[in-house]
XYZ file of C-alpha atoms in Angstrom:
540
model
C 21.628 -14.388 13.455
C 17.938 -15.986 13.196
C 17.766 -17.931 9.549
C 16.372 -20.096 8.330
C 17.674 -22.051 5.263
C 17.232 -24.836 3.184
C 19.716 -27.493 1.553
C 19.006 -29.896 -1.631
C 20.741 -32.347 -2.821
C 20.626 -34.813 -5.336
C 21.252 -38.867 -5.931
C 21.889 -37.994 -9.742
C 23.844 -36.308 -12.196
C 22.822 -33.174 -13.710
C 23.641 -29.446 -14.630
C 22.214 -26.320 -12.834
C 20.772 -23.141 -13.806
C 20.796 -20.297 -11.654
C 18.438 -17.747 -12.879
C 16.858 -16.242 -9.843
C 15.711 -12.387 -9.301
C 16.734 -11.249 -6.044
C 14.348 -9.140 -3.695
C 13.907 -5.027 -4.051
C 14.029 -4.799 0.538
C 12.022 -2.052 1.931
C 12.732 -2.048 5.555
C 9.340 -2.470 7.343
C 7.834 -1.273 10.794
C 10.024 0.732 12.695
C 11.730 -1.846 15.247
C 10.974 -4.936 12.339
C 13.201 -5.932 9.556
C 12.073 -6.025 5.424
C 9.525 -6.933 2.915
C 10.259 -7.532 -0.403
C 8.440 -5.431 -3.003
C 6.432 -5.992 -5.683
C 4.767 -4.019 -8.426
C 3.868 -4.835 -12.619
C 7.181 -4.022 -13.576
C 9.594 -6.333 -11.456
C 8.739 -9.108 -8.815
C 11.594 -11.527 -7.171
C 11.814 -14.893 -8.468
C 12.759 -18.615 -7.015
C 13.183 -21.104 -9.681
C 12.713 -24.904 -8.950
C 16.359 -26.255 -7.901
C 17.657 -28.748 -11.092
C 19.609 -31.413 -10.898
C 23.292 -31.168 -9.880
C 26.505 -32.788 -10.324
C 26.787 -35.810 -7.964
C 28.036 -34.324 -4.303
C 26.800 -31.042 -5.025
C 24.112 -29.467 -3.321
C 21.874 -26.031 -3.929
C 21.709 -23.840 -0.632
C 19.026 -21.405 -0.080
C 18.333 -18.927 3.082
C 16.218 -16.107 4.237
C 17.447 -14.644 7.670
C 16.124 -11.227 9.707
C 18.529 -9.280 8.050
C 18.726 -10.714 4.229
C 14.894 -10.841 3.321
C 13.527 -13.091 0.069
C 15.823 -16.239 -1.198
C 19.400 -16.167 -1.183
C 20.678 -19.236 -3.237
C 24.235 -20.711 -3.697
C 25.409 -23.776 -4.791
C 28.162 -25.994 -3.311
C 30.505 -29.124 -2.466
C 30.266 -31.929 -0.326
C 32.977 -32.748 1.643
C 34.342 -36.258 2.031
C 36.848 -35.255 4.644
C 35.355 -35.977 8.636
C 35.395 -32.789 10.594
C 35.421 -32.759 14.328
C 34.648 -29.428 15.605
C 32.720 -30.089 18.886
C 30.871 -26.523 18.411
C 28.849 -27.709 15.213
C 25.601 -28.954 15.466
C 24.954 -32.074 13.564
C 22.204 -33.808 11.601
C 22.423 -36.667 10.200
C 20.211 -37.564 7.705
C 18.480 -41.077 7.247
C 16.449 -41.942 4.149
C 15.896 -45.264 5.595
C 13.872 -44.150 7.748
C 10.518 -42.682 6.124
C 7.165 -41.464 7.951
C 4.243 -39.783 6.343
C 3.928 -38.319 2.580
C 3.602 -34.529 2.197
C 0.122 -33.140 0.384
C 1.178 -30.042 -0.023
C 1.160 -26.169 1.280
C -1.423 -23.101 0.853
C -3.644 -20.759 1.569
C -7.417 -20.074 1.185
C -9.235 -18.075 -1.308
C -10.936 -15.424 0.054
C -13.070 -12.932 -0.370
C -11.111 -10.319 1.150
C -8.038 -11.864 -0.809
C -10.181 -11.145 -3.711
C -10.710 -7.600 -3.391
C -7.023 -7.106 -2.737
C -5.362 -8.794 -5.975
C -8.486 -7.389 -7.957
C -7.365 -3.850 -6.921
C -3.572 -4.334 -8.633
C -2.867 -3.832 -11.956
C -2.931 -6.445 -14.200
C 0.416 -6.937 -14.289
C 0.910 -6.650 -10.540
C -2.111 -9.298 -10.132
C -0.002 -11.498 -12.300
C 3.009 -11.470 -10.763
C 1.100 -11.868 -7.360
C -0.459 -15.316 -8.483
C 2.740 -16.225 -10.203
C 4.766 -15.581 -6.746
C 2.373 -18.307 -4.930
C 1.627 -20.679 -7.564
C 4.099 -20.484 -10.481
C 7.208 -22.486 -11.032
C 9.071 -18.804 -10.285
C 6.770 -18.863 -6.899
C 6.660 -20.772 -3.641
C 4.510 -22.835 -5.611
C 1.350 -23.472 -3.587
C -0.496 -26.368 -4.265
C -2.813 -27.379 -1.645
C -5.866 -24.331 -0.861
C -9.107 -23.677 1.245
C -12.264 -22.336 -0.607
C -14.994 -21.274 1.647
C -18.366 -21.996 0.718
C -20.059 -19.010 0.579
C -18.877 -15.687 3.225
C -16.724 -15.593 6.058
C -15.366 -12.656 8.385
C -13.186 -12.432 5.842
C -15.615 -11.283 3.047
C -17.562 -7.238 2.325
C -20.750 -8.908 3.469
C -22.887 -11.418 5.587
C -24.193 -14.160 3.079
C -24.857 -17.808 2.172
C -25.513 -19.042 -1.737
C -29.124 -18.962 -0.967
C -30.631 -16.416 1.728
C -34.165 -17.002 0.049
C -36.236 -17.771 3.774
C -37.402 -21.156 3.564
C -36.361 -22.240 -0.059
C -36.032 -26.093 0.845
C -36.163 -27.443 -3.019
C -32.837 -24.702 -3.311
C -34.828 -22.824 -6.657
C -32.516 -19.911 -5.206
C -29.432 -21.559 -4.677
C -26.666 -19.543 -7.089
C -23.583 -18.519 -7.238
C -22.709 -15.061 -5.998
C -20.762 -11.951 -7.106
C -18.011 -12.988 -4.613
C -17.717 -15.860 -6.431
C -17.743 -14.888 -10.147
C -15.221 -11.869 -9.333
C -13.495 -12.854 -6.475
C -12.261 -16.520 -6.093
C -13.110 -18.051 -9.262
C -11.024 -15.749 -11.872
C -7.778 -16.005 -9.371
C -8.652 -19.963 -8.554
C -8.415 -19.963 -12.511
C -5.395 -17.827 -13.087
C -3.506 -19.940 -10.553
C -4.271 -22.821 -12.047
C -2.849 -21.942 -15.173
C 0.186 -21.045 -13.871
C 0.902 -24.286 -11.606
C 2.702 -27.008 -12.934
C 1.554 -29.149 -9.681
C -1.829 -28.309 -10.049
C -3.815 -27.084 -7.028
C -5.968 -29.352 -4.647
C -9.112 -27.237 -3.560
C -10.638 -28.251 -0.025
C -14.118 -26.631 0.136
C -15.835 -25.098 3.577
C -18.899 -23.233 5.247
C -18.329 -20.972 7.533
C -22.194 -20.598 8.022
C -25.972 -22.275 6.871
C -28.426 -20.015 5.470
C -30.434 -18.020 8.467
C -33.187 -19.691 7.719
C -31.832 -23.450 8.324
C -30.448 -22.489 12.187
C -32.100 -22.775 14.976
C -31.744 -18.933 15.670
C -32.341 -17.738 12.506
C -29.647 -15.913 12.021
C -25.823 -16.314 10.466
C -24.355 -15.864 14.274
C -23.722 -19.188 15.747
C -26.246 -21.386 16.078
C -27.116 -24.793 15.142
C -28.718 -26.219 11.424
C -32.335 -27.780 12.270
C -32.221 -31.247 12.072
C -35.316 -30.711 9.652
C -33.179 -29.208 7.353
C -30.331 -31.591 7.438
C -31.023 -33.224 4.287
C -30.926 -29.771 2.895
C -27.656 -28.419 4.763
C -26.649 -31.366 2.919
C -27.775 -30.887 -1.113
C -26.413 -27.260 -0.219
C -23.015 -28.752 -0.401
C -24.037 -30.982 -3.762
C -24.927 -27.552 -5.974
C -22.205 -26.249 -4.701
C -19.717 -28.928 -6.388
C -22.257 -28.723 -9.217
C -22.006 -25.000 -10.119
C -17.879 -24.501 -9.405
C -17.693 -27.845 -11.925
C -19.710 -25.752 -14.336
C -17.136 -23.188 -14.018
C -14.369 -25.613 -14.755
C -13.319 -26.424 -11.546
C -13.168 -29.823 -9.358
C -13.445 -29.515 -5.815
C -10.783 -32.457 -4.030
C -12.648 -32.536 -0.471
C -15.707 -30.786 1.492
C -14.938 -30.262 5.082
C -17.361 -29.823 7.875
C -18.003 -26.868 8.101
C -15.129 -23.907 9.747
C -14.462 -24.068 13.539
C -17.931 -25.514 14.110
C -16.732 -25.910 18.148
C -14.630 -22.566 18.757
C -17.767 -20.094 19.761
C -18.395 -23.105 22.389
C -15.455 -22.114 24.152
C -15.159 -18.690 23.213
C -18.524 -16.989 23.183
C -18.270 -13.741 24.260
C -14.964 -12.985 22.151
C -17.008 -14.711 19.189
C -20.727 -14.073 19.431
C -20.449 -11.656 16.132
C -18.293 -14.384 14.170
C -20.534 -16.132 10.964
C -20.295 -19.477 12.147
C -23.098 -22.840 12.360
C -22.962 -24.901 15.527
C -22.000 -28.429 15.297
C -20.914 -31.208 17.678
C -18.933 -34.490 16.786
C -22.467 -36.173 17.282
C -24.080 -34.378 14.884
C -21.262 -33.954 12.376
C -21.212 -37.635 12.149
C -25.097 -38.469 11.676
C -24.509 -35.301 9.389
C -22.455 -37.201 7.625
C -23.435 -40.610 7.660
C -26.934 -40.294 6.465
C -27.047 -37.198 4.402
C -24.039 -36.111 2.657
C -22.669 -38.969 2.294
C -25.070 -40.466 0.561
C -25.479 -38.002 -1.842
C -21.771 -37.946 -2.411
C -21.743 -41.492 -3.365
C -25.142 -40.978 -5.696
C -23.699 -38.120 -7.560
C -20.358 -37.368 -9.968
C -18.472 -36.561 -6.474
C -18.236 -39.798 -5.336
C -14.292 -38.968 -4.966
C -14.797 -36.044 -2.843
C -12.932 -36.679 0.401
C -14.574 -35.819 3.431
C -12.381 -33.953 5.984
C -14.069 -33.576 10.143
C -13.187 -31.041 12.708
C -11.861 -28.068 10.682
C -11.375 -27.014 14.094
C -8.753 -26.345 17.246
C -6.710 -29.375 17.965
C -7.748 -29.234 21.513
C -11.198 -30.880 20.039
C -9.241 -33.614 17.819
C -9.313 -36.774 20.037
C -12.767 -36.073 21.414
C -14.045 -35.704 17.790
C -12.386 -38.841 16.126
C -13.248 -40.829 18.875
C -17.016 -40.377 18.706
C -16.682 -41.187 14.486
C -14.288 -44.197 15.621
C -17.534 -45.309 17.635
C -19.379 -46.079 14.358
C -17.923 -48.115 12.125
C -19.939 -46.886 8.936
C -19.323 -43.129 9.609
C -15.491 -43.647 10.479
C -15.048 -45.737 6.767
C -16.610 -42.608 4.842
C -14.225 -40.076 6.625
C -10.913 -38.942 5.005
C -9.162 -36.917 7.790
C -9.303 -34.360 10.480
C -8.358 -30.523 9.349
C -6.852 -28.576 12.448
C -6.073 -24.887 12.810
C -3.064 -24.073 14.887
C -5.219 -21.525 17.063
C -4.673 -22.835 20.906
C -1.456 -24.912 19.771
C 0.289 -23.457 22.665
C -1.891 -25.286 24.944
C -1.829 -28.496 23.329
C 0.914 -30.721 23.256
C 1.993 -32.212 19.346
C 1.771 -35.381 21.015
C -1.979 -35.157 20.174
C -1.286 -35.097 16.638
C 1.091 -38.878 17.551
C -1.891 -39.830 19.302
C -4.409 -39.546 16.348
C -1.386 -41.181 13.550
C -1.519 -43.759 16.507
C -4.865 -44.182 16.845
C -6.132 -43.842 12.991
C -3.496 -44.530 11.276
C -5.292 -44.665 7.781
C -6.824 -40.906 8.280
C -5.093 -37.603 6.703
C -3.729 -35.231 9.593
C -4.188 -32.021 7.862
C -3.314 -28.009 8.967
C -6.093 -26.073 7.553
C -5.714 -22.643 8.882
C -2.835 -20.173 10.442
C -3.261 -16.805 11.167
C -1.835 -14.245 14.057
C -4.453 -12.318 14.818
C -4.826 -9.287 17.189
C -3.864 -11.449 20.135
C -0.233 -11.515 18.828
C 0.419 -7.780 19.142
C -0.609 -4.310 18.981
C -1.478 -4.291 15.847
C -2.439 -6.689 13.010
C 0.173 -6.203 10.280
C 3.549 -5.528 11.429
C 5.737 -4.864 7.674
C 8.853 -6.989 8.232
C 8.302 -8.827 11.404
C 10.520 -11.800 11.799
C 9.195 -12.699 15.375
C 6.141 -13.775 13.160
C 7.910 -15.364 10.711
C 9.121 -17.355 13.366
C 6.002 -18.316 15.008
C 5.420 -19.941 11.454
C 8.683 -21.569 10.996
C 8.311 -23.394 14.330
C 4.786 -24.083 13.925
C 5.771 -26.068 10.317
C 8.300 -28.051 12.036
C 6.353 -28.985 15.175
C 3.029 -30.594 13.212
C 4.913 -32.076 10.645
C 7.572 -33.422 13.162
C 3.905 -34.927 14.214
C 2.835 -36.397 11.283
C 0.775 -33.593 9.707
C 0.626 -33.970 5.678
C -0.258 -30.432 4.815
C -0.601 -26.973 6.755
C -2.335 -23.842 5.238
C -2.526 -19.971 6.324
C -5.668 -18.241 6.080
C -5.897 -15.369 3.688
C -3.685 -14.959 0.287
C -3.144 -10.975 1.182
C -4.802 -8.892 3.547
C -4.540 -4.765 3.500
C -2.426 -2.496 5.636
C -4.419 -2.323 8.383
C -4.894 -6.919 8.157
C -8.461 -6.725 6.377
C -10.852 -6.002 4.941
C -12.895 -7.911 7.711
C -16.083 -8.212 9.151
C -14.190 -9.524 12.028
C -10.690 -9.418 13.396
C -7.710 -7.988 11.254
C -5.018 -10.170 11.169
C -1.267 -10.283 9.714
C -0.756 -11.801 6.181
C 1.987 -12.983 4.406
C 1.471 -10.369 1.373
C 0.404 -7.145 2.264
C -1.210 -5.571 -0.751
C -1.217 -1.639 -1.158
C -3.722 -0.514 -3.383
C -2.670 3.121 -3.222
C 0.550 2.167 -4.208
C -0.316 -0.470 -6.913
C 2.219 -2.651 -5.307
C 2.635 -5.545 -2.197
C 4.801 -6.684 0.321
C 6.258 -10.332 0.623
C 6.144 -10.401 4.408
C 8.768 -12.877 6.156
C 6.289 -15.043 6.652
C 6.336 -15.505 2.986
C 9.701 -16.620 2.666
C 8.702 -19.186 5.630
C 5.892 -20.987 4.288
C 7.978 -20.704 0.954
C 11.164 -23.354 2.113
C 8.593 -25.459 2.799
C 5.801 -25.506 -0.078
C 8.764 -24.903 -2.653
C 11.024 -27.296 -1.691
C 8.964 -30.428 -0.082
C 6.436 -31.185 -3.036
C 3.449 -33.016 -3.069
C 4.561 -36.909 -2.709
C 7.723 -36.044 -0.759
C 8.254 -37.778 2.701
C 9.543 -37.063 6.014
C 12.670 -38.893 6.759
C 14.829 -38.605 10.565
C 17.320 -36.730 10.970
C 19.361 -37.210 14.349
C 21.183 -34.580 15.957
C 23.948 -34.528 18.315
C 22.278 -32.248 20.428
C 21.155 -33.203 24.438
C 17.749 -32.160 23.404
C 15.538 -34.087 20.586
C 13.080 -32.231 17.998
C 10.725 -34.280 20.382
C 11.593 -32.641 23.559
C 12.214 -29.388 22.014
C 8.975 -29.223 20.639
C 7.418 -29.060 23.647
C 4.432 -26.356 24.695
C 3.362 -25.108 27.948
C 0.411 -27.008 28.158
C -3.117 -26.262 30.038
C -3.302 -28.358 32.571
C -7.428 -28.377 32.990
C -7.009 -30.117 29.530
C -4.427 -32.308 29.721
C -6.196 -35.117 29.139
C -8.709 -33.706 26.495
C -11.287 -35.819 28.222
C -12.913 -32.892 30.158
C -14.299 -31.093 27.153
C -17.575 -31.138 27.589
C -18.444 -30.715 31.163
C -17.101 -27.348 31.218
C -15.546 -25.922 28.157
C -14.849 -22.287 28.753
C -11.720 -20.880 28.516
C -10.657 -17.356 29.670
C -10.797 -14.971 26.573
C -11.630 -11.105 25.636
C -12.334 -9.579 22.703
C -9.292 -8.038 22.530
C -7.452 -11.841 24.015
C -8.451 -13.706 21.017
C -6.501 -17.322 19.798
C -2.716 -16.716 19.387
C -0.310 -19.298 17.918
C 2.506 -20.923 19.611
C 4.781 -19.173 21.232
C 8.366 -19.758 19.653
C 10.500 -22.154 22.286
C 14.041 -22.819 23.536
C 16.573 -20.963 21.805
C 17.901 -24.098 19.567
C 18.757 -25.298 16.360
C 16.820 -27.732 14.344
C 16.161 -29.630 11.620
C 13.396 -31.607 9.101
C 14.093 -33.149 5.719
C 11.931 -35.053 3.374
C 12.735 -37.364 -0.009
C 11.012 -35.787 -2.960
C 9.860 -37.660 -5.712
C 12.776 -37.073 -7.934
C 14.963 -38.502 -5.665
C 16.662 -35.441 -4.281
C 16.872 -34.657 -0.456
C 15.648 -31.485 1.057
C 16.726 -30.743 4.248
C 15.102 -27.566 6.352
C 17.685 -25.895 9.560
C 16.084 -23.587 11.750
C 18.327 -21.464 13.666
C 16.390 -19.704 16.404
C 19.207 -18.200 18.221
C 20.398 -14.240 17.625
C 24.038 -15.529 16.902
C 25.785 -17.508 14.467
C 25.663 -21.409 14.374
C 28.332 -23.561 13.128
C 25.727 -26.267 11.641
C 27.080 -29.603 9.676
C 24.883 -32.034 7.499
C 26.033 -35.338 7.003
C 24.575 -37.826 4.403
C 26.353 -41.337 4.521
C 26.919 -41.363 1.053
C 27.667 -38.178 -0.056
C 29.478 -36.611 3.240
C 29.018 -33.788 4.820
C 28.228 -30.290 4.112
C-alpha cells in the first residue's frame, strides 16, 4: 500500500487528547482514489498532538486508500526485534542540520474568487483547515504584488502611463476583496502567526522596455521607480494592518528566457542576476534601509533551480550586494533535471543565506487534465519533492494557489491541480491528497524545528535515492547563458519530479517543545514492515 505517515514522540510526561473529526471520502476521478469533503456544516479536523506519557508516541497516516488523518496512539517497545524484512531508521538528535521556517501557499487572486464564492461558514472552515490549530496549520505564504496568470485581469497597482512621482499608485479591488480579508481571517485563526513573502509578477507597461505586461525588461530609467513601487506597496498593506516579512525579486524573472514560445503570453518583467543585483544594491535597498522596512528580508531568484548557482554567484561577486541579500526562493519546476546536490552546493557555498521553496504546482504537463479529484500519483510527486529539498537543506517549501476550480483556474494562463478544489455550485471543496501531503509536514515540523539524521539499514541512502535523471547539457550549470533554450510546447510546459525507485524512506526533525517528529514514506504498492528506533526510548 502507498502511505505515508507520521510518528511523534515526546522527551516528557504528559496526557493526550484525542479529539479529531475524521474525513466524509468521496471517491474522486474515475481510476483515482478520494477527497475529503467539506461544506458549512462539517469539515475534518487534526488537532496539534499533546504531550504523552514517557515511551508513548502519537501515529498519524494518510494512504491511497484511507484519505484525510488517521491518528492512533501507542507503546514503545524496549524489547530488540530482529526481523531482517523491516526497514529501519534510526533516529539521531545529535545530529542537527538546518531550522525549518515553515510551510504554505500563496494568496491569490484566483484563490480569492474561490473562498469568496463559499458560504460563510464554508469560507471559515476553509481558512481554519490551512491555518487553524484544527488545520495543517500554514504558516509561511507568497503574496504577489499586484496580478499574475492567476488573477480575472492583466494589471499592476499603477497602470497610469508615465506616472513616475506614483500620484496613481493604489491599491486595487483584488486586493481589498481578494487577499487582504482572507490574509486577515487567517491570521486570526493562527496561533503561529503567518510570515508573508511579497512578489511581482510584472512592472507597470509603461516602465518595460516593450511597453507592455508580456515579458520584457524595466528601463533602467525607471529603476529608481520599479523600486519606490515596492516601498508603497509595504506602505499601503501596513495601513491595512499587515507587515510584509520579505520582498522577493520579482516571479520567475529568467523562465520566458528559456521558454519563450510556451511563455510569450505569461505577465512576467525580464531580469538577469546582473541587473537584479544593481537592482538591488542601489535602489531598493536603500530605500529599505531609509524607511520603517528596514527588516524586510530580501529574497533573489524566485526562480527554477537550474538558475541558482549562476545567480548567487554573480551577487557573491560583490561584496555589498551579497551582505544585503537574505536568500534564494526556488520553484520546483525543472527539478527533474537538476540534481538536489545543487541545493548542497549553495548551503556549501553560502552558508549564511535562507534556501527557500517558493512555488509547486503540476500543471498541464503532468497529465491530461489539470485537476484530477483524488489523485495519489500527485500526492506523491509532492511527498517526494518535500523530502528531496529538505533532505538538501531547504528551510521552507510553498505550493502555488490556496484552491483552484474544477477545471484548475480561473487563469489567464495554464490550469493547474490544487490541493483544495473548491465547487461553487456545490457550496462545498475537496481536500485533495495533496492536502494531506503538505499537511504531515507543515502540521507536524513547526517553525523552529530542525532536521536531524536518520540512518537506515537499507543498501541505498536518502542521498542516493534521491537522485534525478539529470540533463546532461546542464550538468554543470555553467552553460546558461550561451545557449539557454530548452525543448518545450505549449502544451509541454514545466512538470515536477518524477517520483523515483520504489523505496522506503524517512525525515525527522526536533521541534521546539522537545518532541520528535519523524516522516516514513512508503512508495511501494505493498505493505512494509517499517521499525523506528530511538536510543532512549526503543523502538516502535
Amino acid at each position: 500500500m502507498l502511505f505515508i505517515w507520521l510518528i511523534i514522540f515526546f522527551s516528557m510526561k504528559g496526557t493526550s487528547v484525542l479529539g479529531d473529526l475524521s474525513c466524509v471520502p468521496r471517491q474522486g476521478d474515475p481510476g483515482q482514489g478520494y477527497v475529503c469533503v467539506c461544506n458549512s456544516t462539517y469539515c475534518d479536523t487534526i488537532e496539534r498532538p499533546t504531550p504523552l506519557p514517557l515511551g508513548h508516541y502519537h501515529w498519524y497516516s494518510t494512504s491511497n486508500s484511507t484519505p484525510g488523518f488517521s491518528h492512533t496512539t501507542g507503546t514503545f517497545i524496549n524489547a530488540s526485534i530482529d526481523n531482517n524484512t523491516d526497514v529501519v531508521f534510526k533516529v539521531n538528535a545529535s545530529a542537527q542540520f538546518q531550522e525549518i521556517l515553515g510551510f504554505g501557499a500563496s494568496f491569490t487572486d484566483t484563490s480569492g474568487i474561490l473562498i469568496n464564492s463559499l458560504p460563510e461558514e464554508a469560507q471559515n472552515k476553509f481558512i481554519e483547515s490551512y491555518f487553524g490549530l484544527t488545520g495543517i496549520e500554514y504558516n509561511l505564504c507568497r503574496l504577489p504584488i499586484g496580478g499574475t496568470d492567476y488573477s480575472p485581469r492583466v494589471y499592476t497597482l499603477d497602470d497610469v502611463v508615465g506616472d513616475e512621482d506614483l500620484q496613481y499608485f493604489s491599491l486595487t479591488e483584488e486586493d481589498l476583496n481578494l487577499k487582504i480579508p482572507y490574509i486577515k481571517k487567517a491570521m486570526s485563526v493562527s496561533e503561529r502567526g503567518i510570515r508573508l513573502m511579497a512578489c511581482t509578477w510584472m512592472a507597470p507597461g509603461w516602465m518595460k522596455d516593450n511597453n507592455n505586461n508580456y515579458r520584457g525588461y524595466v528601463r533602467t530609467k525607471h529603476y529608481h521607480t520599479w523600486a519606490k513601487y515596492h516601498i508603497r506597496f509595504l506602505e499601503e498593506y501596513q495601513k491595512q494592518g499587515i507587515s510584509i516579512w520579505a520582498l522577493s525579486g520579482g516571479n520567475e524573472v529568467m523562465l520566458t528566457f528559456v521558454l519563450p514560445i510556451a511563455l510569450n503570453s505569461l505577465n512576467c518583467t525580464l531580469v538577469t542576476a546582473p541587473i537584479q543585483r544593481y537592482w538591488f544594491k542601489e535602489h531598493l535597498s536603500p530605500l529599505l534601509a531609509a524607511s520603517n522596512f528596514s527588516d524586510v528580508k530580501l529574497i533573489v531568484l524566485d526562480d527554477m533551480r537550474l538558475f541558482a548557482p549562476y545567480w548567487m554567484k554573480h551577487f557573491a561577486e560583490d561584496t555589498e550586494a551579497y551582505k544585503i541579500i537574505d536568500g534564494i526562493g526556488l520553484h520546483w519546476y525543472f527539478d527533474k533535471y537538476i540534481p538536489p546536490s545543487v541545493l548542497t552546493y549553495l548551503h556549501q557555498n553560502f552558508p549564511e543565506k535562507l534556501i527557500m521553496y517558493t512555488e509547486t504546482s503540476i500543471n498541464g504537463g503532468f497529465g491530461p487534465k489539470a485537476v484530477d479529484l483524488g489523485s495519489w500519483v500527485r500526492a506523491e510527486a509532492y511527498i517526494y519533492s518535500i523530502i528531496e529539498t529538505l533532505a538538501h537543506w531547504t528551510q521552507s517549501y510553498m505550493d502555488w494557489n490556496l484552491a483552484v476550480n474544477l477545471e484548475g483556474g480561473p487563469t489567464l494562463g495554464m490550469a493547474v491541480e490544487g490541493a483544495i478544489i473548491v465547487n461553487s455550485t456545490g457550496e462545498e471543496f475537496y481536500k485533495q491528497p495533496i492536502f494531506y501531503a503538505m499537511g504531515h509536514f507543515s502540521k507536524f515540523m513547526p517553525p523552529g524545528a530542525r532536521r536531524i539524521q536518520v540512518v537506515s539499514n537499507q543498501n541505498i541512502s536518502l542521498e542516493e535515492y534521491i537522485n534525478p535523471t539529470k540533463l546532461s547539457k546542464y550538468a554543470d550549470l555553467e552553460e546558461f547563458g550561451n545557449e539557454n533554450h530548452l525543448e518545450a510546447s505549449p502544451t509541454n510546459p514545466p512538470i515536477p519530479p518524477y517520483v523515483p525507485k520504489l523505496l522506503t524512506v524517512s525525515i525527522a526533525t526536533l521541534n521546539p517543545d522537545g518532541s520528535y517528529s519523524v516522516v516514513v514514506y512508503n512508495s511501494k504498492n505493498e505493505t512494509q514492515h517499517v521499525r523506528i528506533e530511538e536510543p532512549n526510548l526503543g523502538s516502535i
